[in-house]
Amino acid sequence: EGPIWLDEVTCRGSEPALELCPPHTWGQHNCHHGEDAGVVCAGTDPPQVRLQGGPGPCAGQVQVLLNRTWLQVCGLTWGLPEAQVLCRQLGCGPALSAPVGPHLPGGAWLAQLTCRGTEELLLECRGLRTGTCDSGAAAQVACQALP
């Protein structure tokens, strides 16, 4: 019930506001309320990230706080694109390497995290959920430290 404001909206995903997605004609449509769409937002706070066991604040084993639990990141899909996003989120310089190494005892895993490398936050990457890590290798990163 109520007015229908937009129809056949096509966003790329990089638009900062819905009204920037084509088409821009408010109130013109050829649909009914059975086609209404909705959105559930994940929240505005990015997940906290930390690096453990490294020589400084921009290197170490990657951990992400999700649902009040620190998760180790599985190294199976970990590479430079994911490391670039993490370094950017931490406020460090560019990623120098994205090795995998032994995991810490116990704990849960963040599995199958994949990024393009252009995201600002790990929250924008795919696969931000708990799972198992068949390789047992934990993601690590070495970012360039900023002065």
Short mmCIF file of C-alpha atoms in Angstrom, two decimals:
data_model
loop_
_atom_site.label_atom_id
_atom_site.label_comp_id
_atom_site.label_asym_id
_atom_site.label_seq_id
_atom_site.Cartn_x
_atom_site.Cartn_y
_atom_site.Cartn_z
CA GLU A 1 0.00 0.00 0.00
CA GLY A 2 1.21 3.51 -0.69
CA PRO A 3 3.05 5.12 -3.59
CA ILE A 4 5.65 3.28 -5.66
CA TRP A 5 8.61 5.59 -6.17
CA LEU A 6 11.09 3.65 -8.31
CA ASP A 7 11.00 0.83 -10.86
CA GLU A 8 13.74 -1.22 -12.53
CA VAL A 9 16.54 0.36 -10.50
CA THR A 10 19.96 -0.87 -11.58
CA CYS A 11 22.89 -0.13 -9.26
CA ARG A 12 26.54 -1.07 -9.74
CA GLY A 13 27.14 -1.12 -5.98
CA SER A 14 29.49 1.85 -5.78
CA GLU A 15 26.80 4.54 -5.67
CA PRO A 16 26.67 6.42 -2.36
CA ALA A 17 22.88 6.89 -2.62
CA LEU A 18 19.96 5.04 -4.23
CA GLU A 19 18.89 8.10 -6.21
CA LEU A 20 22.19 7.91 -8.13
CA CYS A 21 21.24 4.53 -9.64
CA PRO A 22 19.47 4.64 -13.02
CA PRO A 23 16.68 5.29 -13.78
CA HIS A 24 16.19 8.58 -11.94
CA THR A 25 12.47 9.09 -12.61
CA TRP A 26 10.66 9.19 -9.27
CA GLY A 27 7.07 7.97 -9.28
CA GLN A 28 7.02 6.46 -12.81
CA HIS A 29 6.54 2.70 -12.84
CA ASN A 30 4.72 -0.25 -14.42
CA CYS A 31 4.75 -2.57 -11.41
CA HIS A 32 2.61 -3.46 -8.37
CA HIS A 33 3.26 -3.93 -4.65
CA GLY A 34 3.89 -7.64 -5.17
CA GLU A 35 7.25 -6.54 -6.60
CA ASP A 36 8.25 -4.34 -3.65
CA ALA A 37 11.88 -4.65 -2.61
CA GLY A 38 13.50 -4.19 0.77
CA VAL A 39 16.97 -3.94 2.24
CA VAL A 40 18.51 -5.22 5.45
CA CYS A 41 21.70 -3.36 6.32
CA ALA A 42 24.60 -5.05 8.06
CA GLY A 43 25.26 -2.03 10.24
CA THR A 44 27.49 1.00 9.98
CA ASP A 45 30.38 -0.08 12.17
CA PRO A 46 33.03 -2.04 10.29
CA PRO A 47 34.22 -5.19 11.98
CA GLN A 48 37.22 -4.65 14.19
CA VAL A 49 40.45 -6.14 12.95
CA ARG A 50 43.72 -6.78 14.72
CA LEU A 51 47.11 -8.26 13.98
CA GLN A 52 48.60 -10.66 16.52
CA GLY A 53 52.18 -11.77 17.07
CA GLY A 54 53.81 -9.42 14.59
CA PRO A 55 56.79 -7.12 14.97
CA GLY A 56 54.61 -3.99 14.96
CA PRO A 57 51.11 -2.59 14.42
CA CYS A 58 51.15 -3.25 10.66
CA ALA A 59 52.22 -6.90 10.56
CA GLY A 60 51.06 -10.18 12.08
CA GLN A 61 48.33 -12.80 12.05
CA VAL A 62 44.95 -11.43 10.92
CA GLN A 63 41.97 -11.61 13.27
CA VAL A 64 38.48 -10.18 12.80
CA LEU A 65 35.91 -9.49 15.55
CA LEU A 66 32.55 -10.81 14.38
CA ASN A 67 29.57 -11.26 16.71
CA ARG A 68 31.78 -10.62 19.77
CA THR A 69 34.23 -13.40 18.82
CA TRP A 70 37.78 -12.96 17.52
CA LEU A 71 38.16 -15.15 14.45
CA GLN A 72 41.32 -16.29 12.75
CA VAL A 73 41.19 -15.78 8.99
CA CYS A 74 41.70 -18.92 6.91
CA GLY A 75 44.70 -18.70 4.61
CA LEU A 76 43.10 -20.82 1.88
CA THR A 77 41.71 -17.80 -0.01
CA TRP A 78 44.06 -15.19 1.49
CA GLY A 79 46.21 -13.17 -0.91
CA LEU A 80 47.38 -9.67 -1.79
CA PRO A 81 43.89 -8.30 -2.66
CA GLU A 82 42.63 -9.17 0.85
CA ALA A 83 45.84 -7.88 2.42
CA GLN A 84 45.52 -4.55 0.56
CA VAL A 85 42.03 -4.04 1.99
CA LEU A 86 43.17 -4.94 5.51
CA CYS A 87 46.19 -2.61 5.36
CA ARG A 88 43.94 0.21 4.16
CA GLN A 89 41.42 -0.44 6.96
CA LEU A 90 44.19 -0.45 9.59
CA GLY A 91 45.57 2.87 8.33
CA CYS A 92 48.88 1.29 7.33
CA GLY A 93 50.72 1.61 4.03
CA PRO A 94 50.29 -0.81 1.12
CA ALA A 95 50.48 -4.57 1.61
CA LEU A 96 53.99 -5.93 1.13
CA SER A 97 53.11 -9.61 1.52
CA ALA A 98 50.21 -11.89 2.40
CA PRO A 99 51.76 -15.07 3.81
CA VAL A 100 49.96 -17.87 5.62
CA GLY A 101 51.30 -19.56 8.70
CA PRO A 102 50.48 -21.68 11.71
CA HIS A 103 47.23 -20.89 13.47
CA LEU A 104 46.80 -20.05 17.13
CA PRO A 105 45.43 -22.83 19.33
CA GLY A 106 41.64 -23.13 19.41
CA GLY A 107 39.37 -20.41 18.18
CA ALA A 108 36.93 -20.07 15.33
CA TRP A 109 37.66 -19.32 11.69
CA LEU A 110 36.58 -16.74 9.17
CA ALA A 111 36.59 -18.85 6.00
CA GLN A 112 36.54 -18.05 2.28
CA LEU A 113 37.08 -14.30 2.59
CA THR A 114 37.67 -12.89 -0.90
CA CYS A 115 38.24 -9.27 -1.91
CA ARG A 116 38.88 -7.46 -5.19
CA GLY A 117 41.47 -5.28 -3.46
CA THR A 118 39.66 -2.00 -4.07
CA GLU A 119 37.32 -2.22 -1.05
CA GLU A 120 37.84 0.20 1.82
CA LEU A 121 36.85 -2.30 4.53
CA LEU A 122 36.85 -6.08 4.94
CA LEU A 123 33.08 -5.74 5.52
CA GLU A 124 32.75 -5.00 1.79
CA CYS A 125 34.46 -8.26 0.78
CA ARG A 126 32.68 -11.54 0.09
CA GLY A 127 32.68 -14.48 2.51
CA LEU A 128 32.63 -12.57 5.80
CA ARG A 129 31.24 -15.49 7.82
CA THR A 130 32.42 -18.25 10.11
CA GLY A 131 33.37 -21.66 8.82
CA THR A 132 36.08 -24.27 8.84
CA CYS A 133 39.58 -24.01 7.45
CA ASP A 134 40.69 -27.19 5.74
CA SER A 135 44.26 -25.98 5.31
CA GLY A 136 44.62 -25.04 8.98
CA ALA A 137 46.84 -22.16 7.86
CA ALA A 138 46.08 -18.70 9.20
CA ALA A 139 46.24 -15.51 7.15
CA GLN A 140 49.04 -13.11 7.94
CA VAL A 141 49.97 -9.74 6.52
CA ALA A 142 52.90 -7.37 6.33
CA CYS A 143 51.87 -3.82 5.51
CA GLN A 144 54.25 -0.95 4.96
CA ALA A 145 54.40 1.01 8.21
CA LEU A 146 53.65 4.71 7.88
CA PRO A 147 55.93 7.24 9.59
#
